[in-house]
Structure formats: C-alpha cells, structure tokens
Short mmCIF file of C-alpha atoms in Angstrom, two decimals:
data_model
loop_
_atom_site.label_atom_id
_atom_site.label_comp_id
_atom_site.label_asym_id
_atom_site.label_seq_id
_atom_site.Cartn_x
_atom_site.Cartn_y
_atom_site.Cartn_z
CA UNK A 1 0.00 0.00 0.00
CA UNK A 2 1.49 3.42 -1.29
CA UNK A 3 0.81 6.47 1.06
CA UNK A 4 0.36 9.77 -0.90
CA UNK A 5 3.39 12.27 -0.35
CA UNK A 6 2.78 15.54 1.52
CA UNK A 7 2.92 18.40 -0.37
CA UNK A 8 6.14 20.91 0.05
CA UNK A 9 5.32 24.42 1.20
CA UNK A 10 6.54 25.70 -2.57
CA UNK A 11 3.89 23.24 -3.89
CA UNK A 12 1.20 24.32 -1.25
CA UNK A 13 2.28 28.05 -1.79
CA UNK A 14 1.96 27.53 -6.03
CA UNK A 15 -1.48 25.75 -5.54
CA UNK A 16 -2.65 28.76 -3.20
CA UNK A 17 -1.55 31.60 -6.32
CA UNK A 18 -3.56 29.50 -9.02
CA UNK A 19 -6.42 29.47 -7.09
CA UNK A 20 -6.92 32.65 -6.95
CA UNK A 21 -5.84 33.73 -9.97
CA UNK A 22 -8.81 31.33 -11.62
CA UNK A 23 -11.22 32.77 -8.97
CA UNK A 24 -13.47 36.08 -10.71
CA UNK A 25 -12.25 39.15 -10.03
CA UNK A 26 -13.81 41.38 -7.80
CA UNK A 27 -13.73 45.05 -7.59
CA UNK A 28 -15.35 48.14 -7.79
CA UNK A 29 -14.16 48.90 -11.07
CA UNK A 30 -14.84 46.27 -12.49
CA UNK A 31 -18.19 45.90 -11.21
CA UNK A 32 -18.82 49.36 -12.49
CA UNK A 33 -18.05 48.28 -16.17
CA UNK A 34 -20.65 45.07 -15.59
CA UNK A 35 -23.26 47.22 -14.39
CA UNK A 36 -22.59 50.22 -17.48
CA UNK A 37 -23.16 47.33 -20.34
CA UNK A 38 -25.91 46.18 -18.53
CA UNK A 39 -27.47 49.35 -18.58
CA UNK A 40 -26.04 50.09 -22.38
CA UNK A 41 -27.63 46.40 -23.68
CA UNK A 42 -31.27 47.50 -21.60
CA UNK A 43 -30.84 50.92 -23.88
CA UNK A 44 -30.32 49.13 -26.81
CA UNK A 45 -33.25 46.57 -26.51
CA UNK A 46 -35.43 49.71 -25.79
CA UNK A 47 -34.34 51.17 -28.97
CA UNK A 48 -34.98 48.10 -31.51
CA UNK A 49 -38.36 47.85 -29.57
CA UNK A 50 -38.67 51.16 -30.57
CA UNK A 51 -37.57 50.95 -34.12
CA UNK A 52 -39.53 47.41 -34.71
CA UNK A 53 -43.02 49.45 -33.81
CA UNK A 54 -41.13 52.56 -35.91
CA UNK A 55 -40.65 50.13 -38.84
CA UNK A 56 -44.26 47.92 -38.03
CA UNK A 57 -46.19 51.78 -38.04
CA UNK A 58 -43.92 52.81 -41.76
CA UNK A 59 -45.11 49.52 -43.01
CA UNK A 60 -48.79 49.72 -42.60
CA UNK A 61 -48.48 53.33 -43.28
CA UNK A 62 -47.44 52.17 -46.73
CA UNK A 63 -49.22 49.63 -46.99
CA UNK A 64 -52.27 52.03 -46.48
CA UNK A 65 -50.75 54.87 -49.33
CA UNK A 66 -50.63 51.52 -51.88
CA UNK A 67 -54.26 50.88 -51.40
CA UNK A 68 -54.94 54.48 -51.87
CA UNK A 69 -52.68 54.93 -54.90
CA UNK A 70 -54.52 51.96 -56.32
CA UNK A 71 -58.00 53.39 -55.69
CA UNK A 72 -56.77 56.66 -56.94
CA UNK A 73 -55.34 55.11 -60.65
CA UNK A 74 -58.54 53.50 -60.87
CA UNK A 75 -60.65 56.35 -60.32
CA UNK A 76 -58.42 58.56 -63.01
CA UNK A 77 -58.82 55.76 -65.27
CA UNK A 78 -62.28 55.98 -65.17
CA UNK A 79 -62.60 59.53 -65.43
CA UNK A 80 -60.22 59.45 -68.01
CA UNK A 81 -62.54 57.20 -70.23
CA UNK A 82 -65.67 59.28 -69.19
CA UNK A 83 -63.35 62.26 -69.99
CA UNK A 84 -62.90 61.00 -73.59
CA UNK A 85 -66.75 59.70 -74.26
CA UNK A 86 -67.86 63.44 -73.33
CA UNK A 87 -65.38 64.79 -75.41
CA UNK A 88 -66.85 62.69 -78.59
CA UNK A 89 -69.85 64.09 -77.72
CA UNK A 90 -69.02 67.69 -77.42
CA UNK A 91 -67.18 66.83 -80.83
CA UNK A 92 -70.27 65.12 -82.17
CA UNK A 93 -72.81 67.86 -81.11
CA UNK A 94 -70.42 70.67 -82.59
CA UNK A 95 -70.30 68.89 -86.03
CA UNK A 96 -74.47 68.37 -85.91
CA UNK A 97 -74.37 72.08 -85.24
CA UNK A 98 -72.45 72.34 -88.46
CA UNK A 99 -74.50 70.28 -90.68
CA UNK A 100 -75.88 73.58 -92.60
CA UNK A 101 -72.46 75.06 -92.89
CA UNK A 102 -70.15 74.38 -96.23
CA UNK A 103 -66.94 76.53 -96.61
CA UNK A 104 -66.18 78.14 -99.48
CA UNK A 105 -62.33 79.09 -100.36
CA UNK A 106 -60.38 81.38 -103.15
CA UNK A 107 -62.53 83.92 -102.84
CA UNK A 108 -60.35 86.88 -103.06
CA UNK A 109 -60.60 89.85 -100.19
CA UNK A 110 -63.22 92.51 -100.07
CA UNK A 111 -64.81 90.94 -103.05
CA UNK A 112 -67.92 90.23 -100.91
CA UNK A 113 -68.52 94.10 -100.06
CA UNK A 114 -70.50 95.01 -97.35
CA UNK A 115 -73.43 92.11 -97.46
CA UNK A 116 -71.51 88.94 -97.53
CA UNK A 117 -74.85 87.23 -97.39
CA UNK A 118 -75.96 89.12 -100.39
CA UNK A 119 -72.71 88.28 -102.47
CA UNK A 120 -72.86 84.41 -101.67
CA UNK A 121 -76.63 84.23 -102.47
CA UNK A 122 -75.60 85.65 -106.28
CA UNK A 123 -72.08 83.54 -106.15
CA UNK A 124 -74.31 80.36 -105.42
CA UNK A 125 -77.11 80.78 -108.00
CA UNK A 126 -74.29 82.13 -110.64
CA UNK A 127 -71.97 79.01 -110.20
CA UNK A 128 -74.72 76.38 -110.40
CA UNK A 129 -77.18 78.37 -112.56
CA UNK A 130 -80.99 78.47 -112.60
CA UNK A 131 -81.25 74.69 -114.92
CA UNK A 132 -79.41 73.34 -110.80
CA UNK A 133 -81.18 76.08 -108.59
CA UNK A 134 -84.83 76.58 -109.18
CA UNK A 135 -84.80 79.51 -106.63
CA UNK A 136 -82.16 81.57 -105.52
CA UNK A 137 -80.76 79.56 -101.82
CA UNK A 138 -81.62 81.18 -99.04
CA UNK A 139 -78.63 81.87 -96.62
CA UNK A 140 -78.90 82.59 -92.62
CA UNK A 141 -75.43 83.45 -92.61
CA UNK A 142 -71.87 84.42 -94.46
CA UNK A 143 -68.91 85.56 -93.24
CA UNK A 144 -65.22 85.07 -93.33
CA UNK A 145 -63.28 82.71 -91.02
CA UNK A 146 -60.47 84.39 -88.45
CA UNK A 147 -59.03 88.46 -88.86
CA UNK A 148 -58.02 90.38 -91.54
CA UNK A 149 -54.68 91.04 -92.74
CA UNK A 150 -53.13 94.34 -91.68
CA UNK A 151 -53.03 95.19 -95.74
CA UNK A 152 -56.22 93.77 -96.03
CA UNK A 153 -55.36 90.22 -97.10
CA UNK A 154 -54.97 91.26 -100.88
CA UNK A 155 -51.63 90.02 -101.14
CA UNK A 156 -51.74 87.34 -98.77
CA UNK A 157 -54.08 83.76 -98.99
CA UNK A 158 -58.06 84.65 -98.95
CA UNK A 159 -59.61 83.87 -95.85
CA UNK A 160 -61.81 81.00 -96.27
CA UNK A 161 -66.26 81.97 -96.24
CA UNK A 162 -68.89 80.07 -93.86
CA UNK A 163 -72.10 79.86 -95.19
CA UNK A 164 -75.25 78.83 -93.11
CA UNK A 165 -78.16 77.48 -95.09
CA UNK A 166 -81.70 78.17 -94.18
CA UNK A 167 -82.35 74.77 -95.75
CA UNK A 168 -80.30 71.28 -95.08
CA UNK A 169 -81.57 70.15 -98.47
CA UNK A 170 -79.78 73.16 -100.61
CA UNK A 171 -76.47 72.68 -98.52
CA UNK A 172 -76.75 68.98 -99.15
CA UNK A 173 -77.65 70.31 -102.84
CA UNK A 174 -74.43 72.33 -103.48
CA UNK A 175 -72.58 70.04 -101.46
CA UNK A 176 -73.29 67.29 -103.96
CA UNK A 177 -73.06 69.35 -106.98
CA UNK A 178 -69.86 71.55 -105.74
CA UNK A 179 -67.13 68.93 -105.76
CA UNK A 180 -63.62 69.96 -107.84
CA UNK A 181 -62.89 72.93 -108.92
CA UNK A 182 -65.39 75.64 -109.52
CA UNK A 183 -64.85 79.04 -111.49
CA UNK A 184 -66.68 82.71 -110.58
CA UNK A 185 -65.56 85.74 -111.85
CA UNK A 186 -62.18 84.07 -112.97
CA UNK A 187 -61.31 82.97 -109.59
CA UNK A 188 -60.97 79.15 -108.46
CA UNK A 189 -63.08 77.94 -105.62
CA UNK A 190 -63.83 74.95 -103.79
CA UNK A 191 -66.46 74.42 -101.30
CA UNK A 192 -66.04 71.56 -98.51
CA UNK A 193 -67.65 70.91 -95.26
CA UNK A 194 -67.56 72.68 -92.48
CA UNK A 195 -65.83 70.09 -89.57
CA UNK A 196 -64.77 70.54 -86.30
CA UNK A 197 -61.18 71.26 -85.79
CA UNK A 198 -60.84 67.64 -83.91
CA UNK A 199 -62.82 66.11 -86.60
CA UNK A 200 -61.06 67.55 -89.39
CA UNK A 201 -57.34 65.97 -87.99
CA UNK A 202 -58.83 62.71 -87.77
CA UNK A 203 -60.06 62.74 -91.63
CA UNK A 204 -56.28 64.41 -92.52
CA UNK A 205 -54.79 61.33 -91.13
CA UNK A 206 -56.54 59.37 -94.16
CA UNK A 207 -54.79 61.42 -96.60
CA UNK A 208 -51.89 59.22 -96.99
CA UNK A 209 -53.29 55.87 -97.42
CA UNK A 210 -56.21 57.75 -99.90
CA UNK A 211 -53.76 58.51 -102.05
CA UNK A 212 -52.13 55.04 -101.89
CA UNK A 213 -55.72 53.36 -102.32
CA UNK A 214 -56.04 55.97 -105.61
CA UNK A 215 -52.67 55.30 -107.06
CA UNK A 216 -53.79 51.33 -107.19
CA UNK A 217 -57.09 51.85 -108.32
CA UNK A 218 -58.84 50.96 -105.57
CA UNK A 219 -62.32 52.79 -104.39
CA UNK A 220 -62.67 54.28 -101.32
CA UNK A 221 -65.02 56.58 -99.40
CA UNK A 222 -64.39 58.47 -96.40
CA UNK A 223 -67.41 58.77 -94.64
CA UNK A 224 -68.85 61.00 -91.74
CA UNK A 225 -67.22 61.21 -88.83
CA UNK A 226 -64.06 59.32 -89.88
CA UNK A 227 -64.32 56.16 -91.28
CA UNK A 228 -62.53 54.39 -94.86
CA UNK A 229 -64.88 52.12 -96.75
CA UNK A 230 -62.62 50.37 -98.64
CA UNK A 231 -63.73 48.32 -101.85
CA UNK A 232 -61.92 45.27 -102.66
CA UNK A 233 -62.38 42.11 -103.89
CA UNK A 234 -66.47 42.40 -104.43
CA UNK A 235 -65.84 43.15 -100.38
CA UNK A 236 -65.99 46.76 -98.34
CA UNK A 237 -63.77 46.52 -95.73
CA UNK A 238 -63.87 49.56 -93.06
CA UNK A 239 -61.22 50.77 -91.03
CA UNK A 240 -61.69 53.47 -87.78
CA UNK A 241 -57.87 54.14 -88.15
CA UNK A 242 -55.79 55.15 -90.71
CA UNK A 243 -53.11 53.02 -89.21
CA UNK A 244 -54.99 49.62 -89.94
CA UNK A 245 -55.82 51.00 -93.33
CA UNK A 246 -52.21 51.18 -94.28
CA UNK A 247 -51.91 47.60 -92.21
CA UNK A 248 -53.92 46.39 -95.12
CA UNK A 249 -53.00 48.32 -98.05
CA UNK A 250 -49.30 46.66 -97.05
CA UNK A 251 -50.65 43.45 -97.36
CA UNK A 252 -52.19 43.75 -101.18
#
C-alpha cells in the first residue's frame, strides 16, 4: 500500500496563487463596467423595440398609401374614359351644329362688299345656274373665317367663307353638286364641309393611305365622322384608323 506524499510548502504556496488567480475578479471597477453594459444592452433593446413598432407603423403606413394609390389610378382611369366619351360628344354635337355650314375658299378679299350674305346668295345661284337652282338659296349666314390682314389680305391667302343654309336640303344640294374645282368671276373655288377642328385631324390622317388606295385603283369613301370604306375584292372593308388602313394596303 502506497501512502500519498505531503505536499512541500513551494507546492502548497503555487497551488494557493492558481487558485486565486482562476477565482473572478472582484472590484469596484470592475463591477462598475458590468453594471454600465448592462445598462447600455437595456438601452439598446429599448431602442430596436422602438424601431420594430417605428418600422411595423412605416409599413402599414405604406401599406395604407398603396391601397390608396390603387383606388386613386382607378378612379383617373375611369374619369379618363368618361373624360374621352364626353369629349366625342361635345365633338359630335359641334359637327351636328355644323351640318348647314359648307366653306367656301379662293374667294379673293373685299370681293364680298359690305353684305356677304348678299354676295354668296348671287355667287351660289351664278356658279350652279338656274337649270341646278330653281330659286335663288336662301342663306342665314356668311362671313369670313379668323381676322383680316393688316393690308387687307390682298396680297396674302383669302380667308376661307362660312355659309349657313336656311335649308339642309340646298347645302346637301351644293354640297353634292360643288365637288372639284369651280370658277366665278375668274377665280378658283372649292367648297367643302364645315368640320370641327378635332374632326377635321382625324379625316387628314386618311390622306396618306387615300392617295395610296387611288394610285392602285382601288375605291374608297371616307365617310362622316371618320371612317374608310374600302372596296376590294367584291368586299368593303372599313377601317376606324388610318393606321390599320395602311396595315392592309401593305398586305395587297
């Protein structure tokens, strides 16, 4: 049987140091610095709480502006659309208020005198003659479209005449009977309709593929408000746009 060996005081005295070097420090400083990160970690939970209900009020705050925004496009879309159907008929009850209107142009300045309703009357039942006109046309209306020049217009482009007819059936009359070129008193007129100004873009926009239709000698119509009837083929094919027009022309 071995008996353990007593320790030396060196060994006793080395044992003693480690020990309390291993045991936790204490000291005032140092239980100062626990209790300061203590206190610093507390702050900083209380700020991320704060910042999660920050972040949790931005959140449905935007999630509440979305909705709105989304309400709002769908509301301007809608008004838009109602926007554009009252515009066709503001359009639409402009042109009906035009229906007894023609314009005549190449009449030169000041030829009309002082009674423009006078000179158109004669101009009318001159141009056509009394075998087309079996009474002279009765007019509500003449004048000249937009201002004067400051020399009078002589040497510039006549301003174009708007007529009013009494009677839908004599506009329709020299309407049918006025297209081309007509002559009066050596001048060159031409009489059209009287459009609106939004109406009259939208039947430009046909000029292009009219003139392509007319170089292949193909018949066409343009037709009130804005519509090509195109004949083709035995077929008439109508188009709302000049771009599908031209869509199909390409395709002959």
């Amino acid at each position: 049987m071995f008996l353990a060996k007593a320790a030396t005081p060196e060994e006793a005295n080395a044992k003693l140091a480690m020990e309390k070097c291993l045991s936790p420090v204490e000291s005032p400083e140092s239980s100062r610095l626990a209790t300061a990160s203590e206190e610093s970690l507390d702050s900083i939970k209380q700020t991320l709480v704060s910042h999660a209900g920050s972040i949790k009020a931005l959140e449905d705050a935007a999630s509440d502006h979305s909705d709105r925004i989304v309400t709002l496009e769908n509301k301007c879309e809608s008004l838009r659309a109602r926007n554009a159907e009252l515009q066709d008929k503001l359009d639409n009850l402009e042109n009906c208020s035009r229906r007894a209107n023609l314009r005549v142009i190449g009449i030169p300045e000041k030829l009309e005198g002082d009674n423009a309703v006078n000179f158109m009357t004669d101009l009318l039942f001159q141009v056509f003659g009394a075998e087309k006109f079996q009474y002279r046309p009765v007019l509500d209306r003449a004048h000249r479209l937009g201002r004067p020049t400051a020399n009078g217009g002589m040497h510039n482009k006549p301003r174009a005449f708007i007529i009013l007819f009494h009677n839908f059936q004599d506009k329709e009359f020299v309407l049918r009977n006025g297209r081309g070129e007509l002559s009066f008193r050596g001048h060159k007129i031409r009489i059209f309709p009287d459009y609106s100004a939004d109406l009259s873009r939208r039947r430009a926009a046909f000029r292009d593929i009219k003139a392509a239709l007319y170089s292949k000698g193909i018949r066409f119509r343009l037709v009130f408000p804005a519509r090509l009837h195109v004949d083709f083929e035995g077929q008439t094919v109508t188009f709302d746009a000049p771009e599908a027009a031209q869509a199909f022309f390409n395709k002959l």
